[in-house]
Short mmCIF file of N, CA, C and O in Angstrom, two decimals:
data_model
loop_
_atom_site.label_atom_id
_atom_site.label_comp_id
_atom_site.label_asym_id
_atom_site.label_seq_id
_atom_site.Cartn_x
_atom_site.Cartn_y
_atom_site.Cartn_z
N UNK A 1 -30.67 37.22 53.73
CA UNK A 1 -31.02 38.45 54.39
C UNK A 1 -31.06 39.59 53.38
O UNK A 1 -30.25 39.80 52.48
N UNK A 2 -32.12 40.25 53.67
CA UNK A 2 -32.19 41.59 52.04
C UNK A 2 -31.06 42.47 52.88
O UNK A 2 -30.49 42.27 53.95
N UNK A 3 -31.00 43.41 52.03
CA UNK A 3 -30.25 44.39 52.41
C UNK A 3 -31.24 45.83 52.53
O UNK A 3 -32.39 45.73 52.10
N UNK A 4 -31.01 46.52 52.82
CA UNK A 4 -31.97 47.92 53.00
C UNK A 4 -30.70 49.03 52.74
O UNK A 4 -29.49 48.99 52.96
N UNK A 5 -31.86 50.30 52.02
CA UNK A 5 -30.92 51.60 51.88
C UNK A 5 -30.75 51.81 53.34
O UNK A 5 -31.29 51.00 54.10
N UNK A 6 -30.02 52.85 53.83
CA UNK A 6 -29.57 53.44 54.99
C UNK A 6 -29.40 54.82 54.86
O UNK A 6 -29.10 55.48 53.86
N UNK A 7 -29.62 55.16 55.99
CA UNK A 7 -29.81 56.81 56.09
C UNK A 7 -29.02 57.44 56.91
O UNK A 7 -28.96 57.40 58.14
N UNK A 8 -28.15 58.28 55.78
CA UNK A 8 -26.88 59.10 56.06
C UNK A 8 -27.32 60.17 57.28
O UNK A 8 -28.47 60.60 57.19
N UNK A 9 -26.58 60.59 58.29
CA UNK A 9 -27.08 61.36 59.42
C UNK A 9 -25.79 62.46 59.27
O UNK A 9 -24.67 62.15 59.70
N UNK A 10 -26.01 63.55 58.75
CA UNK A 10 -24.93 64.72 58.51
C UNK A 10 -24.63 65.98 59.78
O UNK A 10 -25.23 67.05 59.91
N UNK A 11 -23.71 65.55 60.47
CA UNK A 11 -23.74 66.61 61.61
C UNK A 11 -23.15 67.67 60.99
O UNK A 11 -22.05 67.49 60.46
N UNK A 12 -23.78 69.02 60.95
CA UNK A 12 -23.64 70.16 60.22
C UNK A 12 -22.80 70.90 61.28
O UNK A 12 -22.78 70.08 62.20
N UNK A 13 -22.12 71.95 61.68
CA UNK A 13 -21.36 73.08 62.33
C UNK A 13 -20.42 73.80 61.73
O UNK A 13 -19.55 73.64 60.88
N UNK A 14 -21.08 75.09 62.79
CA UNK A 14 -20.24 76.15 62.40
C UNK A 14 -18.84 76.22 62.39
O UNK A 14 -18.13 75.99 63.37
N UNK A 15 -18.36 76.57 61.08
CA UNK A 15 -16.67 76.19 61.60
C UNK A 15 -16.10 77.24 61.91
O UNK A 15 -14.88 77.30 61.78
N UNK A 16 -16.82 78.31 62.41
CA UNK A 16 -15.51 79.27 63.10
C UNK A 16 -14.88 78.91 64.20
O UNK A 16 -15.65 78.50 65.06
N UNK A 17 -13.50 78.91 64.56
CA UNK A 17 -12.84 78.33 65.27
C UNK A 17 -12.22 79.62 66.60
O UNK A 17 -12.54 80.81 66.64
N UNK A 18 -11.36 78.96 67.47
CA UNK A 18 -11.50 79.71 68.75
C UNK A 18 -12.44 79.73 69.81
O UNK A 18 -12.74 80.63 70.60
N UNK A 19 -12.92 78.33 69.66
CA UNK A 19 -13.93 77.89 70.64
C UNK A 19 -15.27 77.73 70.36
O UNK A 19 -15.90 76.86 70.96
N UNK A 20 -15.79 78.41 69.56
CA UNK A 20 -17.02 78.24 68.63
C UNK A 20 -17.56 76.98 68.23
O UNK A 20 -18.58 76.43 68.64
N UNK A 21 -16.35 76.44 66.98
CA UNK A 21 -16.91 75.35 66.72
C UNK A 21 -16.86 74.12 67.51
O UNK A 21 -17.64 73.17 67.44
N UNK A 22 -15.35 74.31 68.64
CA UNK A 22 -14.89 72.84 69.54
C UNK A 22 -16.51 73.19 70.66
O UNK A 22 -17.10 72.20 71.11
N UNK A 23 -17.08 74.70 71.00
CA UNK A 23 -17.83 74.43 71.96
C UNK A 23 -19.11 73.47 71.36
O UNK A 23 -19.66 72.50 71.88
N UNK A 24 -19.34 74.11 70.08
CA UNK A 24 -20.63 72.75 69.50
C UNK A 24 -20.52 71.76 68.71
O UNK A 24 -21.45 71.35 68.01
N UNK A 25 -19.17 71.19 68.75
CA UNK A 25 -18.91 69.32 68.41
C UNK A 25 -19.65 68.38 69.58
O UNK A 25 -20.30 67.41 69.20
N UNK A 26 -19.57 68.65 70.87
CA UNK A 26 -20.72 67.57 71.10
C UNK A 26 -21.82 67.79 71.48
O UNK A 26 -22.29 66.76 71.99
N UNK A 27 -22.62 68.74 71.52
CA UNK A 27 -24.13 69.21 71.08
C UNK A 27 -24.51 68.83 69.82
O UNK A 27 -25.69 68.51 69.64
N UNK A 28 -23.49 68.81 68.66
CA UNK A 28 -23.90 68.35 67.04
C UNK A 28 -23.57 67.03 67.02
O UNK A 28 -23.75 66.49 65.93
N UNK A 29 -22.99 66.09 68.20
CA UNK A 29 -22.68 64.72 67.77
C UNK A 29 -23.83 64.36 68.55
O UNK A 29 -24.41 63.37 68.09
N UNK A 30 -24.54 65.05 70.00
CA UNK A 30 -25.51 64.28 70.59
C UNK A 30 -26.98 64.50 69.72
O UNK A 30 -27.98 63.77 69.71
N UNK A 31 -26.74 65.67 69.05
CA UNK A 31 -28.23 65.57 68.10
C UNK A 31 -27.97 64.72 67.08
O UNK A 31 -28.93 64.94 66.34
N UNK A 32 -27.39 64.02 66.63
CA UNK A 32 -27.08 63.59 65.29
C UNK A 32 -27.44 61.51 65.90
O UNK A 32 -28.12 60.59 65.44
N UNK A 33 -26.62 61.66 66.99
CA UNK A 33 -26.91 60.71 68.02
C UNK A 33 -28.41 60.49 68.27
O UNK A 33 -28.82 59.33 68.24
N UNK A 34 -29.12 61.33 68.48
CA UNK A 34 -30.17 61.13 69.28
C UNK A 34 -31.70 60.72 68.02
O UNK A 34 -32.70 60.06 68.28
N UNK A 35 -31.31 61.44 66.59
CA UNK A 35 -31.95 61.62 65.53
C UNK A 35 -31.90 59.89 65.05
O UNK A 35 -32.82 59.13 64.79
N UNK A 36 -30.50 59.68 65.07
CA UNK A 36 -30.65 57.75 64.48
C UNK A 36 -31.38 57.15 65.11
O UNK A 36 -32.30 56.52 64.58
N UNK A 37 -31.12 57.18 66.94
CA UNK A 37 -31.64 56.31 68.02
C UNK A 37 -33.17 56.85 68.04
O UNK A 37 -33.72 56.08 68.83
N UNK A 38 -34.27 57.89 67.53
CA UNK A 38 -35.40 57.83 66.89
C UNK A 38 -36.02 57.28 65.84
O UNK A 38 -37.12 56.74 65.72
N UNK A 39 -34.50 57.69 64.59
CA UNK A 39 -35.41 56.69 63.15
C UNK A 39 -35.07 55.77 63.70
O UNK A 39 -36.15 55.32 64.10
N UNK A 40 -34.27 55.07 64.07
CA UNK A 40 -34.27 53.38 64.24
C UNK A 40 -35.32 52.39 65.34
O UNK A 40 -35.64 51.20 65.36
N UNK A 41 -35.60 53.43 66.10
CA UNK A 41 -36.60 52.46 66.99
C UNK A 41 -38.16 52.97 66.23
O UNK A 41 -39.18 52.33 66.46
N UNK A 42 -38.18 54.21 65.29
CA UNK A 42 -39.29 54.80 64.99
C UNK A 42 -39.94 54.17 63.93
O UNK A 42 -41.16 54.05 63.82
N UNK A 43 -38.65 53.57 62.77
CA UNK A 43 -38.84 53.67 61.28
C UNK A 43 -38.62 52.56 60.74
O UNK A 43 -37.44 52.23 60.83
N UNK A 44 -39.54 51.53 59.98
CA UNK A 44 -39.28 49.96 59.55
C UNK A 44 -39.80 49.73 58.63
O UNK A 44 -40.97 50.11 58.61
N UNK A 45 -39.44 49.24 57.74
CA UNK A 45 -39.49 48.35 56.25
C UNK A 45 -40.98 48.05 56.45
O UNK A 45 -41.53 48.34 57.52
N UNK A 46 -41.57 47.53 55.51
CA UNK A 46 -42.86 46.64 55.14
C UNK A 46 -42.74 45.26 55.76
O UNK A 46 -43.61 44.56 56.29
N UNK A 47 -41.70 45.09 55.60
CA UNK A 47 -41.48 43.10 56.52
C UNK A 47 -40.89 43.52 57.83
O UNK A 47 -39.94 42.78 58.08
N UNK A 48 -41.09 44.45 58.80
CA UNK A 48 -40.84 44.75 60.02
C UNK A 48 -39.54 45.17 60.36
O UNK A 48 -39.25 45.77 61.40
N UNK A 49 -38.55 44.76 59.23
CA UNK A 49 -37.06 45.24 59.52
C UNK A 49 -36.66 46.60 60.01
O UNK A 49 -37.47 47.40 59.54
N UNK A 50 -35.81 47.18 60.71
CA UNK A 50 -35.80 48.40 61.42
C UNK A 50 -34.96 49.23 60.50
O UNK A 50 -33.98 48.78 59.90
N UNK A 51 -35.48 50.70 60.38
CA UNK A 51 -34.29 51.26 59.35
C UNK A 51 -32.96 51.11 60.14
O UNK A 51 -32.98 50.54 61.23
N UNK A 52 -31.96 51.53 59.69
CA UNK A 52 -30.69 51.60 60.26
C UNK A 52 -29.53 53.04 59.64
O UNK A 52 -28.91 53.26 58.60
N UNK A 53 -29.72 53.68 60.84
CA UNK A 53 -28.53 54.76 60.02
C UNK A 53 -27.09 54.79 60.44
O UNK A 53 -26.43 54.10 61.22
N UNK A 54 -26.84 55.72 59.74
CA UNK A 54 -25.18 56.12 59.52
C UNK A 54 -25.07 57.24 60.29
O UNK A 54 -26.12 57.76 60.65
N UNK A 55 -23.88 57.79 60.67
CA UNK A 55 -23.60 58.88 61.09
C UNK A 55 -22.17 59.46 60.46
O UNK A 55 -21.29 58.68 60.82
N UNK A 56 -21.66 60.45 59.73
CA UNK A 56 -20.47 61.10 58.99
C UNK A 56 -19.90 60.90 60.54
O UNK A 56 -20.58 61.10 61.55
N UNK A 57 -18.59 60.49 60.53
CA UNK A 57 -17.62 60.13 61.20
C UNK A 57 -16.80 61.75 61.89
O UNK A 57 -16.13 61.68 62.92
N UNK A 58 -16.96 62.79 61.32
CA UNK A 58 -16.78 63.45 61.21
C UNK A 58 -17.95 64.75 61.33
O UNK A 58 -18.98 64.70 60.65
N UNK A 59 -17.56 66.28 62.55
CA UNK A 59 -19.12 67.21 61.93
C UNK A 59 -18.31 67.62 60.43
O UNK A 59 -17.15 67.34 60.11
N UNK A 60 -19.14 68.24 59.83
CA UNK A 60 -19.57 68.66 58.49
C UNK A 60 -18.93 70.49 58.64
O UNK A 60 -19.70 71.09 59.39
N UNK A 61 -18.01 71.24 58.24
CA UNK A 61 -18.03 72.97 58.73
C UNK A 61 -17.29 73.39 57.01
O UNK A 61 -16.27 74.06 56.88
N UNK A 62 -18.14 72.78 55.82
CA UNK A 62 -17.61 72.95 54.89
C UNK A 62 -17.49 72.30 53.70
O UNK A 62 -17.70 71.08 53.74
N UNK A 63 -17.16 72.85 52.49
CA UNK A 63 -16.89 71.80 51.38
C UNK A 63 -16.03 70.33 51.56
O UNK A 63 -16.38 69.15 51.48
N UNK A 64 -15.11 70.80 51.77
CA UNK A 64 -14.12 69.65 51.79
C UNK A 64 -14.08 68.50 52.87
O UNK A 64 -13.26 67.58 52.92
N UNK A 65 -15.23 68.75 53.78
CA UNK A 65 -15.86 68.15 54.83
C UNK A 65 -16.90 67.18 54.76
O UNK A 65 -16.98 66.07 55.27
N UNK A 66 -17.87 67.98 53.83
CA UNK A 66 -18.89 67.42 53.00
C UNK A 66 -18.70 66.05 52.16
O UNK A 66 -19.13 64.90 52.09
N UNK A 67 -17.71 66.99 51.53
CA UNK A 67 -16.89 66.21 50.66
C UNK A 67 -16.41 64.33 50.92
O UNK A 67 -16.64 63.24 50.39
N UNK A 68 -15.73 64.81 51.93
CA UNK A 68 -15.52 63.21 52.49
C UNK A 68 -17.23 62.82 53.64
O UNK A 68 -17.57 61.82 54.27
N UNK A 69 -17.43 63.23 53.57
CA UNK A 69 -18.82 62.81 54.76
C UNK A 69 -19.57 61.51 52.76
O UNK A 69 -19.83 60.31 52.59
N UNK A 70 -19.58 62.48 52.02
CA UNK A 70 -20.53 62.18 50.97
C UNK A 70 -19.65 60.92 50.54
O UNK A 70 -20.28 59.88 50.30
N UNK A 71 -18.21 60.90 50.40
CA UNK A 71 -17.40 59.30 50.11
C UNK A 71 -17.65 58.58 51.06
O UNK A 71 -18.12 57.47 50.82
N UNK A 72 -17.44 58.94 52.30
CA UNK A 72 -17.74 58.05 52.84
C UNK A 72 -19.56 56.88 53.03
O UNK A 72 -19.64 55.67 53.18
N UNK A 73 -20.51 57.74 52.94
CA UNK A 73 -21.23 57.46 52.58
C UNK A 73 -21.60 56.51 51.52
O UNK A 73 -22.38 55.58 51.73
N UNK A 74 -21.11 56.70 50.49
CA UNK A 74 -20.79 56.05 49.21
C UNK A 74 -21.02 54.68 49.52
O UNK A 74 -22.04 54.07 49.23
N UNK A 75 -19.98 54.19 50.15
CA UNK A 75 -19.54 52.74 50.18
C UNK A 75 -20.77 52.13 51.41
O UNK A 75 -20.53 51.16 52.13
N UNK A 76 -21.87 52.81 51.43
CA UNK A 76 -22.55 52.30 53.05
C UNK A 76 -23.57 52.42 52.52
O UNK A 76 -24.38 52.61 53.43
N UNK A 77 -24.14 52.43 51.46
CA UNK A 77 -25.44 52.09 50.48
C UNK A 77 -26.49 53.12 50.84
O UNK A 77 -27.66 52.94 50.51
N UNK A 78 -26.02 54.41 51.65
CA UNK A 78 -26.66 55.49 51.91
C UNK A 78 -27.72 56.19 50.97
O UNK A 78 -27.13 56.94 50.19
N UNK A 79 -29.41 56.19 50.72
CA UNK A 79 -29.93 56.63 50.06
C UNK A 79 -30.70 57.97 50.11
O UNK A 79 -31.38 58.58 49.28
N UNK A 80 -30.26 58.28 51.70
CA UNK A 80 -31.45 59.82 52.03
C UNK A 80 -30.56 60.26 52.99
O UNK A 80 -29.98 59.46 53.73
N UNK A 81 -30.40 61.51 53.06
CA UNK A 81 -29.74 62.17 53.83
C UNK A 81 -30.38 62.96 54.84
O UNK A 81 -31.02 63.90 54.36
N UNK A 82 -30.42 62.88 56.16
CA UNK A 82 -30.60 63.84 57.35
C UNK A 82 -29.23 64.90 57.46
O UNK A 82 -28.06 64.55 57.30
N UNK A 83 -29.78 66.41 57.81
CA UNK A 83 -28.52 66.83 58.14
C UNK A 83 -29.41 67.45 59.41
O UNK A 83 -30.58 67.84 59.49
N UNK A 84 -28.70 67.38 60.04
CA UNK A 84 -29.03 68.31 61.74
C UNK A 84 -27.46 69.62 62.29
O UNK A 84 -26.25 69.52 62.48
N UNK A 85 -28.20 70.42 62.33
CA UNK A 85 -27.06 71.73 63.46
C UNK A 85 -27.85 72.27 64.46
O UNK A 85 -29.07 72.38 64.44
N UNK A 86 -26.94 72.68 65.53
CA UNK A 86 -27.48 73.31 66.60
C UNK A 86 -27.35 74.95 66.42
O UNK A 86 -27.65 75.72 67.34
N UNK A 87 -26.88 75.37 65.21
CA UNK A 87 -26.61 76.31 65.07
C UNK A 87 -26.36 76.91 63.41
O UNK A 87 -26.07 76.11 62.53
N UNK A 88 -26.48 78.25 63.15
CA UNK A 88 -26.42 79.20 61.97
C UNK A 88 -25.15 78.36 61.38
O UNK A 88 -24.35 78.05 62.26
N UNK A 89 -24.78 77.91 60.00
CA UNK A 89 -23.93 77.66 58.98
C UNK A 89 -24.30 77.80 57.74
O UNK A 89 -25.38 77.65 57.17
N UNK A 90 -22.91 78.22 57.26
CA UNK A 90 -23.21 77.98 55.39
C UNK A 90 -24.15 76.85 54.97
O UNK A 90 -23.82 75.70 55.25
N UNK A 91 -25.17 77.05 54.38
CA UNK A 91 -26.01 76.26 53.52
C UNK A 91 -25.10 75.54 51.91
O UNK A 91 -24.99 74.40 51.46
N UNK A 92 -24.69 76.65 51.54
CA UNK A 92 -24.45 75.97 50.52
C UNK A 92 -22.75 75.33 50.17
O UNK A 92 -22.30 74.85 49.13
N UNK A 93 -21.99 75.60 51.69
CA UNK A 93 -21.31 75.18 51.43
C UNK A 93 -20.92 73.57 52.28
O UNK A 93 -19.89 72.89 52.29
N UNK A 94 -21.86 73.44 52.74
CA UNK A 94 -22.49 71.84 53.36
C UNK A 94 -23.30 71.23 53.03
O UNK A 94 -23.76 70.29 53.67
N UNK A 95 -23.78 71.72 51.63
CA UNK A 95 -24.62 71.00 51.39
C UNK A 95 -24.48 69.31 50.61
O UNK A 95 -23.36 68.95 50.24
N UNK A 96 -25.89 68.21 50.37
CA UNK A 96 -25.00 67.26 49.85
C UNK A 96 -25.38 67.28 48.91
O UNK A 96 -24.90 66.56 48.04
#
């Protein structure tokens, strides 16, 4: 069986806290959700194989967030990154 790259799915949010960010953790997990379950029924190899993505286990509201989203990745042969938010955040401090 070949193996195929996989495509990292980065749920981005705002991390101000006090309700802000807990109100859009699952609006940023159902877009992040909904973005794989498109590339994967959308997007396939040359020999028909289906892409297959990842999703950061975790949303993304920062460096040190990033940070582990991008190790974790690492080990899951991740070659292209999607990031999706439902909302205004630091660019450059989420970025990968």
């Amino acid at each position: 069986m070949k193996t195929y790259p996989v495509i990292g799915i980065r749920p981005i949010i705002d991390a101000r806290q006090l309700g802000i960010r807990e109100e859009l953790e699952g609006k940023t997990r159902t877009m992040a959700e909904t973005a794989k379950k498109l590339i994967e029924e959308n997007v396939f190899y040359a020999d028909g194989t289906p892409a297959r993505c990842v999703i950061s286990s975790t949303s993304i509201a920062g460096g040190a967030e990033a940070a582990r989203c991008q190790e974790e990745f690492a080990g899951q042969n991740v070659c292209a990154t999607l990031s999706v938010t439902p909302s205004w955040c630091y660019p450059m401090e989420t970025i990968d």
